[in-house]
């Protein structure tokens, strides 16, 4: 439970999609002129991330990573299809976005109309693919955590676009130097917000991620066993968690 | 310029300044910011994008009469993803350390909106040669901004260029450091990239008032 909470706050504030890794900047800048549209797009991003990250986690776990094909039989255990991950991830995302579009159009035409072209454009929003790629790079251990990661990084993106849209609505009444108007000042405000968000780094209680490139020692191997045991528990939890979300 | 007509030359030169993909069209910003703390990474990223854009635009232009418009986004994504896999594998084979630095951002070339933007706006409606030039031009415009940001961030942040110290040695206090200069750690953190882009936009628009936007 604690690790879920930690990942949740970490993805929203410390590893914020916009301010820490600059993902989804294009739509962040293009769609943030009005709060109403920003909210619509933000909600769509949360939803698509919550669907695609766990799906891609399953793909990564059972198809792509080193030795992932072991469930097919021992002779397949040596395959590493990792190089295919870009194409499979983007295919999943494009399919899911298309599916979401069809479902929304069918069940809530008014929402569909208000989102308009933003919905299909989510397929090429780097925040979505970035979510899956970071999920893979950070080796998120369980499906439950992957779902958590998708939702919370979506919330982080939502917060960011909401904040900048509100600021941009107000800044219309200020006297910004002419060459900085529009794009320039938005960049600088985002930078300042990013500096503000860096102070959330102090929130980290304890970072369990091993630094990149370190080799596993025996101590870590025993930890790994514990993680695997936790993973099994988490998977059980994740199933019930999933049901709650669907309801 | 016997090879290129005046119109074709503009295809390359326009995106370098007055129609720059980053500062004017607002495309492809994510990667422009995240990997620019070092000049070397910026340069490799720029070269990768030039390759993907050039080849991708040619492929899409060749296929433009075959791709049904309803599924064109997926078709485009597949073309880009294939090219990016090539780049990623080449980097892993020949520059492993660098590919670690760039981490997921090579993969994110797939969703770099410059690429999709130029496919949609240009390659789907133009011939192969012109599409190729347009792709190279826009990728160069992107690369120029990337290299400028990388140059300033690495120079002011670490006092090095391509990893070679140019301002003297900060520990032995030689060169500029002997008169009390300090490296500005602020330039290394991610938000500094945003502010540097803001300043680039500021300079560009002061020089050319026609580009000024409304608030």
JSON list of N, CA and C in Angstrom, two decimals, chain A residues 82-134:
[
{"chain": "A", "resi": 82, "resn": "UNK", "atom": "N", "xyz": [12.87, -6.91, -27.28]},
{"chain": "A", "resi": 82, "resn": "UNK", "atom": "CA", "xyz": [12.81, -5.53, -26.81]},
{"chain": "A", "resi": 82, "resn": "UNK", "atom": "C", "xyz": [12.82, -4.48, -27.91]},
{"chain": "A", "resi": 83, "resn": "UNK", "atom": "N", "xyz": [13.52, -4.77, -29.02]},
{"chain": "A", "resi": 83, "resn": "UNK", "atom": "CA", "xyz": [13.60, -3.76, -30.07]},
{"chain": "A", "resi": 83, "resn": "UNK", "atom": "C", "xyz": [12.25, -3.47, -30.71]},
{"chain": "A", "resi": 84, "resn": "UNK", "atom": "N", "xyz": [11.30, -4.39, -30.51]},
{"chain": "A", "resi": 84, "resn": "UNK", "atom": "CA", "xyz": [9.98, -4.18, -31.11]},
{"chain": "A", "resi": 84, "resn": "UNK", "atom": "C", "xyz": [9.09, -3.30, -30.25]},
{"chain": "A", "resi": 85, "resn": "UNK", "atom": "N", "xyz": [9.60, -2.89, -29.06]},
{"chain": "A", "resi": 85, "resn": "UNK", "atom": "CA", "xyz": [8.65, -2.27, -28.13]},
{"chain": "A", "resi": 85, "resn": "UNK", "atom": "C", "xyz": [8.07, -0.97, -28.67]},
{"chain": "A", "resi": 86, "resn": "UNK", "atom": "N", "xyz": [8.88, -0.15, -29.38]},
{"chain": "A", "resi": 86, "resn": "UNK", "atom": "CA", "xyz": [8.32, 1.10, -29.90]},
{"chain": "A", "resi": 86, "resn": "UNK", "atom": "C", "xyz": [7.09, 0.84, -30.75]},
{"chain": "A", "resi": 87, "resn": "UNK", "atom": "N", "xyz": [7.25, -0.11, -31.68]},
{"chain": "A", "resi": 87, "resn": "UNK", "atom": "CA", "xyz": [6.19, -0.30, -32.67]},
{"chain": "A", "resi": 87, "resn": "UNK", "atom": "C", "xyz": [4.96, -0.91, -32.00]},
{"chain": "A", "resi": 88, "resn": "UNK", "atom": "N", "xyz": [5.16, -1.83, -31.05]},
{"chain": "A", "resi": 88, "resn": "UNK", "atom": "CA", "xyz": [4.01, -2.44, -30.39]},
{"chain": "A", "resi": 88, "resn": "UNK", "atom": "C", "xyz": [3.32, -1.45, -29.47]},
{"chain": "A", "resi": 89, "resn": "UNK", "atom": "N", "xyz": [4.11, -0.65, -28.75]},
{"chain": "A", "resi": 89, "resn": "UNK", "atom": "CA", "xyz": [3.51, 0.34, -27.85]},
{"chain": "A", "resi": 89, "resn": "UNK", "atom": "C", "xyz": [2.66, 1.34, -28.64]},
{"chain": "A", "resi": 90, "resn": "UNK", "atom": "N", "xyz": [3.23, 1.83, -29.73]},
{"chain": "A", "resi": 90, "resn": "UNK", "atom": "CA", "xyz": [2.51, 2.86, -30.47]},
{"chain": "A", "resi": 90, "resn": "UNK", "atom": "C", "xyz": [1.28, 2.26, -31.13]},
{"chain": "A", "resi": 91, "resn": "UNK", "atom": "N", "xyz": [1.38, 0.99, -31.53]},
{"chain": "A", "resi": 91, "resn": "UNK", "atom": "CA", "xyz": [0.20, 0.35, -32.12]},
{"chain": "A", "resi": 91, "resn": "UNK", "atom": "C", "xyz": [-0.90, 0.20, -31.08]},
{"chain": "A", "resi": 92, "resn": "UNK", "atom": "N", "xyz": [-0.52, -0.21, -29.86]},
{"chain": "A", "resi": 92, "resn": "UNK", "atom": "CA", "xyz": [-1.52, -0.30, -28.78]},
{"chain": "A", "resi": 92, "resn": "UNK", "atom": "C", "xyz": [-2.17, 1.05, -28.55]},
{"chain": "A", "resi": 93, "resn": "UNK", "atom": "N", "xyz": [-1.33, 2.09, -28.48]},
{"chain": "A", "resi": 93, "resn": "UNK", "atom": "CA", "xyz": [-1.87, 3.42, -28.18]},
{"chain": "A", "resi": 93, "resn": "UNK", "atom": "C", "xyz": [-2.81, 3.88, -29.27]},
{"chain": "A", "resi": 94, "resn": "UNK", "atom": "N", "xyz": [-2.37, 3.73, -30.53]},
{"chain": "A", "resi": 94, "resn": "UNK", "atom": "CA", "xyz": [-3.22, 4.19, -31.64]},
{"chain": "A", "resi": 94, "resn": "UNK", "atom": "C", "xyz": [-4.55, 3.43, -31.63]},
{"chain": "A", "resi": 95, "resn": "UNK", "atom": "N", "xyz": [-4.48, 2.11, -31.38]},
{"chain": "A", "resi": 95, "resn": "UNK", "atom": "CA", "xyz": [-5.71, 1.32, -31.34]},
{"chain": "A", "resi": 95, "resn": "UNK", "atom": "C", "xyz": [-6.62, 1.78, -30.21]},
{"chain": "A", "resi": 96, "resn": "UNK", "atom": "N", "xyz": [-6.04, 1.95, -29.01]},
{"chain": "A", "resi": 96, "resn": "UNK", "atom": "CA", "xyz": [-6.86, 2.32, -27.87]},
{"chain": "A", "resi": 96, "resn": "UNK", "atom": "C", "xyz": [-7.50, 3.69, -28.08]},
{"chain": "A", "resi": 97, "resn": "UNK", "atom": "N", "xyz": [-6.72, 4.63, -28.67]},
{"chain": "A", "resi": 97, "resn": "UNK", "atom": "CA", "xyz": [-7.29, 5.96, -28.89]},
{"chain": "A", "resi": 97, "resn": "UNK", "atom": "C", "xyz": [-8.47, 5.86, -29.86]},
{"chain": "A", "resi": 98, "resn": "UNK", "atom": "N", "xyz": [-8.28, 5.06, -30.91]},
{"chain": "A", "resi": 98, "resn": "UNK", "atom": "CA", "xyz": [-9.35, 4.87, -31.89]},
{"chain": "A", "resi": 98, "resn": "UNK", "atom": "C", "xyz": [-10.58, 4.28, -31.20]},
{"chain": "A", "resi": 99, "resn": "UNK", "atom": "N", "xyz": [-10.34, 3.30, -30.32]},
{"chain": "A", "resi": 99, "resn": "UNK", "atom": "CA", "xyz": [-11.42, 2.61, -29.61]},
{"chain": "A", "resi": 99, "resn": "UNK", "atom": "C", "xyz": [-12.15, 3.59, -28.69]},
{"chain": "A", "resi": 100, "resn": "UNK", "atom": "N", "xyz": [-11.36, 4.35, -27.94]},
{"chain": "A", "resi": 100, "resn": "UNK", "atom": "CA", "xyz": [-11.96, 5.34, -27.03]},
{"chain": "A", "resi": 100, "resn": "UNK", "atom": "C", "xyz": [-12.82, 6.31, -27.82]},
{"chain": "A", "resi": 101, "resn": "UNK", "atom": "N", "xyz": [-12.29, 6.72, -28.99]},
{"chain": "A", "resi": 101, "resn": "UNK", "atom": "CA", "xyz": [-13.04, 7.66, -29.83]},
{"chain": "A", "resi": 101, "resn": "UNK", "atom": "C", "xyz": [-14.39, 7.08, -30.22]},
{"chain": "A", "resi": 102, "resn": "UNK", "atom": "N", "xyz": [-14.38, 5.81, -30.67]},
{"chain": "A", "resi": 102, "resn": "UNK", "atom": "CA", "xyz": [-15.63, 5.18, -31.11]},
{"chain": "A", "resi": 102, "resn": "UNK", "atom": "C", "xyz": [-16.61, 5.07, -29.95]},
{"chain": "A", "resi": 103, "resn": "UNK", "atom": "N", "xyz": [-16.11, 4.64, -28.77]},
{"chain": "A", "resi": 103, "resn": "UNK", "atom": "CA", "xyz": [-16.99, 4.45, -27.62]},
{"chain": "A", "resi": 103, "resn": "UNK", "atom": "C", "xyz": [-17.58, 5.78, -27.17]},
{"chain": "A", "resi": 104, "resn": "UNK", "atom": "N", "xyz": [-16.72, 6.81, -27.10]},
{"chain": "A", "resi": 104, "resn": "UNK", "atom": "CA", "xyz": [-17.22, 8.12, -26.65]},
{"chain": "A", "resi": 104, "resn": "UNK", "atom": "C", "xyz": [-18.26, 8.66, -27.63]},
{"chain": "A", "resi": 105, "resn": "UNK", "atom": "N", "xyz": [-17.99, 8.48, -28.92]},
{"chain": "A", "resi": 105, "resn": "UNK", "atom": "CA", "xyz": [-18.92, 8.99, -29.93]},
{"chain": "A", "resi": 105, "resn": "UNK", "atom": "C", "xyz": [-20.28, 8.32, -29.79]},
{"chain": "A", "resi": 106, "resn": "UNK", "atom": "N", "xyz": [-20.25, 7.02, -29.47]},
{"chain": "A", "resi": 106, "resn": "UNK", "atom": "CA", "xyz": [-21.49, 6.25, -29.37]},
{"chain": "A", "resi": 106, "resn": "UNK", "atom": "C", "xyz": [-22.27, 6.64, -28.12]},
{"chain": "A", "resi": 107, "resn": "UNK", "atom": "N", "xyz": [-21.57, 6.74, -26.97]},
{"chain": "A", "resi": 107, "resn": "UNK", "atom": "CA", "xyz": [-22.31, 6.87, -25.71]},
{"chain": "A", "resi": 107, "resn": "UNK", "atom": "C", "xyz": [-22.46, 8.30, -25.24]},
{"chain": "A", "resi": 108, "resn": "UNK", "atom": "N", "xyz": [-21.56, 9.20, -25.64]},
{"chain": "A", "resi": 108, "resn": "UNK", "atom": "CA", "xyz": [-21.70, 10.58, -25.19]},
{"chain": "A", "resi": 108, "resn": "UNK", "atom": "C", "xyz": [-21.33, 11.55, -26.30]},
{"chain": "A", "resi": 109, "resn": "UNK", "atom": "N", "xyz": [-22.23, 11.72, -27.27]},
{"chain": "A", "resi": 109, "resn": "UNK", "atom": "CA", "xyz": [-21.91, 12.58, -28.42]},
{"chain": "A", "resi": 109, "resn": "UNK", "atom": "C", "xyz": [-21.54, 14.00, -28.01]},
{"chain": "A", "resi": 110, "resn": "UNK", "atom": "N", "xyz": [-22.10, 14.50, -26.90]},
{"chain": "A", "resi": 110, "resn": "UNK", "atom": "CA", "xyz": [-21.79, 15.88, -26.53]},
{"chain": "A", "resi": 110, "resn": "UNK", "atom": "C", "xyz": [-20.33, 16.02, -26.11]},
{"chain": "A", "resi": 111, "resn": "UNK", "atom": "N", "xyz": [-19.85, 15.04, -25.32]},
{"chain": "A", "resi": 111, "resn": "UNK", "atom": "CA", "xyz": [-18.44, 15.05, -24.92]},
{"chain": "A", "resi": 111, "resn": "UNK", "atom": "C", "xyz": [-17.56, 14.91, -26.15]},
{"chain": "A", "resi": 112, "resn": "UNK", "atom": "N", "xyz": [-17.99, 14.04, -27.08]},
{"chain": "A", "resi": 112, "resn": "UNK", "atom": "CA", "xyz": [-17.23, 13.81, -28.30]},
{"chain": "A", "resi": 112, "resn": "UNK", "atom": "C", "xyz": [-17.06, 15.10, -29.08]},
{"chain": "A", "resi": 113, "resn": "UNK", "atom": "N", "xyz": [-18.17, 15.85, -29.18]},
{"chain": "A", "resi": 113, "resn": "UNK", "atom": "CA", "xyz": [-18.09, 17.10, -29.93]},
{"chain": "A", "resi": 113, "resn": "UNK", "atom": "C", "xyz": [-17.22, 18.13, -29.24]},
{"chain": "A", "resi": 114, "resn": "UNK", "atom": "N", "xyz": [-17.27, 18.16, -27.90]},
{"chain": "A", "resi": 114, "resn": "UNK", "atom": "CA", "xyz": [-16.48, 19.19, -27.22]},
{"chain": "A", "resi": 114, "resn": "UNK", "atom": "C", "xyz": [-14.99, 18.87, -27.28]},
{"chain": "A", "resi": 115, "resn": "UNK", "atom": "N", "xyz": [-14.63, 17.59, -27.32]},
{"chain": "A", "resi": 115, "resn": "UNK", "atom": "CA", "xyz": [-13.21, 17.25, -27.43]},
{"chain": "A", "resi": 115, "resn": "UNK", "atom": "C", "xyz": [-12.71, 17.42, -28.86]},
{"chain": "A", "resi": 116, "resn": "UNK", "atom": "N", "xyz": [-13.61, 17.18, -29.82]},
{"chain": "A", "resi": 116, "resn": "UNK", "atom": "CA", "xyz": [-13.28, 17.43, -31.22]},
{"chain": "A", "resi": 116, "resn": "UNK", "atom": "C", "xyz": [-12.00, 16.74, -31.68]},
{"chain": "A", "resi": 117, "resn": "UNK", "atom": "N", "xyz": [-11.11, 17.53, -32.30]},
{"chain": "A", "resi": 117, "resn": "UNK", "atom": "CA", "xyz": [-9.92, 16.92, -32.88]},
{"chain": "A", "resi": 117, "resn": "UNK", "atom": "C", "xyz": [-8.90, 16.50, -31.83]},
{"chain": "A", "resi": 118, "resn": "UNK", "atom": "N", "xyz": [-9.07, 16.93, -30.59]},
{"chain": "A", "resi": 118, "resn": "UNK", "atom": "CA", "xyz": [-8.03, 16.60, -29.60]},
{"chain": "A", "resi": 118, "resn": "UNK", "atom": "C", "xyz": [-7.95, 15.10, -29.34]},
{"chain": "A", "resi": 119, "resn": "UNK", "atom": "N", "xyz": [-9.10, 14.44, -29.44]},
{"chain": "A", "resi": 119, "resn": "UNK", "atom": "CA", "xyz": [-9.13, 13.03, -29.11]},
{"chain": "A", "resi": 119, "resn": "UNK", "atom": "C", "xyz": [-8.19, 12.21, -30.00]},
{"chain": "A", "resi": 120, "resn": "UNK", "atom": "N", "xyz": [-8.35, 12.29, -31.35]},
{"chain": "A", "resi": 120, "resn": "UNK", "atom": "CA", "xyz": [-7.40, 11.53, -32.18]},
{"chain": "A", "resi": 120, "resn": "UNK", "atom": "C", "xyz": [-5.96, 12.00, -32.00]},
{"chain": "A", "resi": 121, "resn": "UNK", "atom": "N", "xyz": [-5.77, 13.29, -31.71]},
{"chain": "A", "resi": 121, "resn": "UNK", "atom": "CA", "xyz": [-4.40, 13.80, -31.59]},
{"chain": "A", "resi": 121, "resn": "UNK", "atom": "C", "xyz": [-3.68, 13.23, -30.37]},
{"chain": "A", "resi": 122, "resn": "UNK", "atom": "N", "xyz": [-4.44, 12.69, -29.41]},
{"chain": "A", "resi": 122, "resn": "UNK", "atom": "CA", "xyz": [-3.80, 12.12, -28.23]},
{"chain": "A", "resi": 122, "resn": "UNK", "atom": "C", "xyz": [-2.85, 11.00, -28.63]},
{"chain": "A", "resi": 123, "resn": "UNK", "atom": "N", "xyz": [-3.15, 10.33, -29.76]},
{"chain": "A", "resi": 123, "resn": "UNK", "atom": "CA", "xyz": [-2.28, 9.23, -30.21]},
{"chain": "A", "resi": 123, "resn": "UNK", "atom": "C", "xyz": [-0.86, 9.71, -30.41]},
{"chain": "A", "resi": 124, "resn": "UNK", "atom": "N", "xyz": [-0.67, 10.97, -30.82]},
{"chain": "A", "resi": 124, "resn": "UNK", "atom": "CA", "xyz": [0.68, 11.45, -31.05]},
{"chain": "A", "resi": 124, "resn": "UNK", "atom": "C", "xyz": [1.13, 12.39, -29.94]},
{"chain": "A", "resi": 125, "resn": "UNK", "atom": "N", "xyz": [0.49, 12.29, -28.78]},
{"chain": "A", "resi": 125, "resn": "UNK", "atom": "CA", "xyz": [0.94, 13.09, -27.64]},
{"chain": "A", "resi": 125, "resn": "UNK", "atom": "C", "xyz": [2.07, 12.33, -26.96]},
{"chain": "A", "resi": 126, "resn": "UNK", "atom": "N", "xyz": [3.22, 12.98, -26.83]},
{"chain": "A", "resi": 126, "resn": "UNK", "atom": "CA", "xyz": [4.37, 12.21, -26.33]},
{"chain": "A", "resi": 126, "resn": "UNK", "atom": "C", "xyz": [4.18, 11.81, -24.87]},
{"chain": "A", "resi": 127, "resn": "UNK", "atom": "N", "xyz": [3.28, 12.47, -24.15]},
{"chain": "A", "resi": 127, "resn": "UNK", "atom": "CA", "xyz": [3.05, 12.06, -22.77]},
{"chain": "A", "resi": 127, "resn": "UNK", "atom": "C", "xyz": [2.54, 10.62, -22.72]},
{"chain": "A", "resi": 128, "resn": "UNK", "atom": "N", "xyz": [1.76, 10.22, -23.72]},
{"chain": "A", "resi": 128, "resn": "UNK", "atom": "CA", "xyz": [1.17, 8.88, -23.70]},
{"chain": "A", "resi": 128, "resn": "UNK", "atom": "C", "xyz": [2.24, 7.83, -23.95]},
{"chain": "A", "resi": 129, "resn": "UNK", "atom": "N", "xyz": [2.99, 8.01, -25.06]},
{"chain": "A", "resi": 129, "resn": "UNK", "atom": "CA", "xyz": [4.05, 7.05, -25.35]},
{"chain": "A", "resi": 129, "resn": "UNK", "atom": "C", "xyz": [5.12, 7.12, -24.27]},
{"chain": "A", "resi": 130, "resn": "UNK", "atom": "N", "xyz": [5.39, 8.35, -23.80]},
{"chain": "A", "resi": 130, "resn": "UNK", "atom": "CA", "xyz": [6.39, 8.52, -22.74]},
{"chain": "A", "resi": 130, "resn": "UNK", "atom": "C", "xyz": [6.00, 7.76, -21.49]},
{"chain": "A", "resi": 131, "resn": "UNK", "atom": "N", "xyz": [4.71, 7.78, -21.15]},
{"chain": "A", "resi": 131, "resn": "UNK", "atom": "CA", "xyz": [4.25, 7.02, -19.99]},
{"chain": "A", "resi": 131, "resn": "UNK", "atom": "C", "xyz": [4.63, 5.56, -20.11]},
{"chain": "A", "resi": 132, "resn": "UNK", "atom": "N", "xyz": [4.37, 4.97, -21.28]},
{"chain": "A", "resi": 132, "resn": "UNK", "atom": "CA", "xyz": [4.69, 3.56, -21.46]},
{"chain": "A", "resi": 132, "resn": "UNK", "atom": "C", "xyz": [6.19, 3.31, -21.46]},
{"chain": "A", "resi": 133, "resn": "UNK", "atom": "N", "xyz": [6.95, 4.22, -22.11]},
{"chain": "A", "resi": 133, "resn": "UNK", "atom": "CA", "xyz": [8.39, 4.01, -22.19]},
{"chain": "A", "resi": 133, "resn": "UNK", "atom": "C", "xyz": [9.05, 4.17, -20.83]},
{"chain": "A", "resi": 134, "resn": "UNK", "atom": "N", "xyz": [8.56, 5.13, -20.01]},
{"chain": "A", "resi": 134, "resn": "UNK", "atom": "CA", "xyz": [9.12, 5.28, -18.67]},
{"chain": "A", "resi": 134, "resn": "UNK", "atom": "C", "xyz": [8.73, 4.10, -17.80]}
]
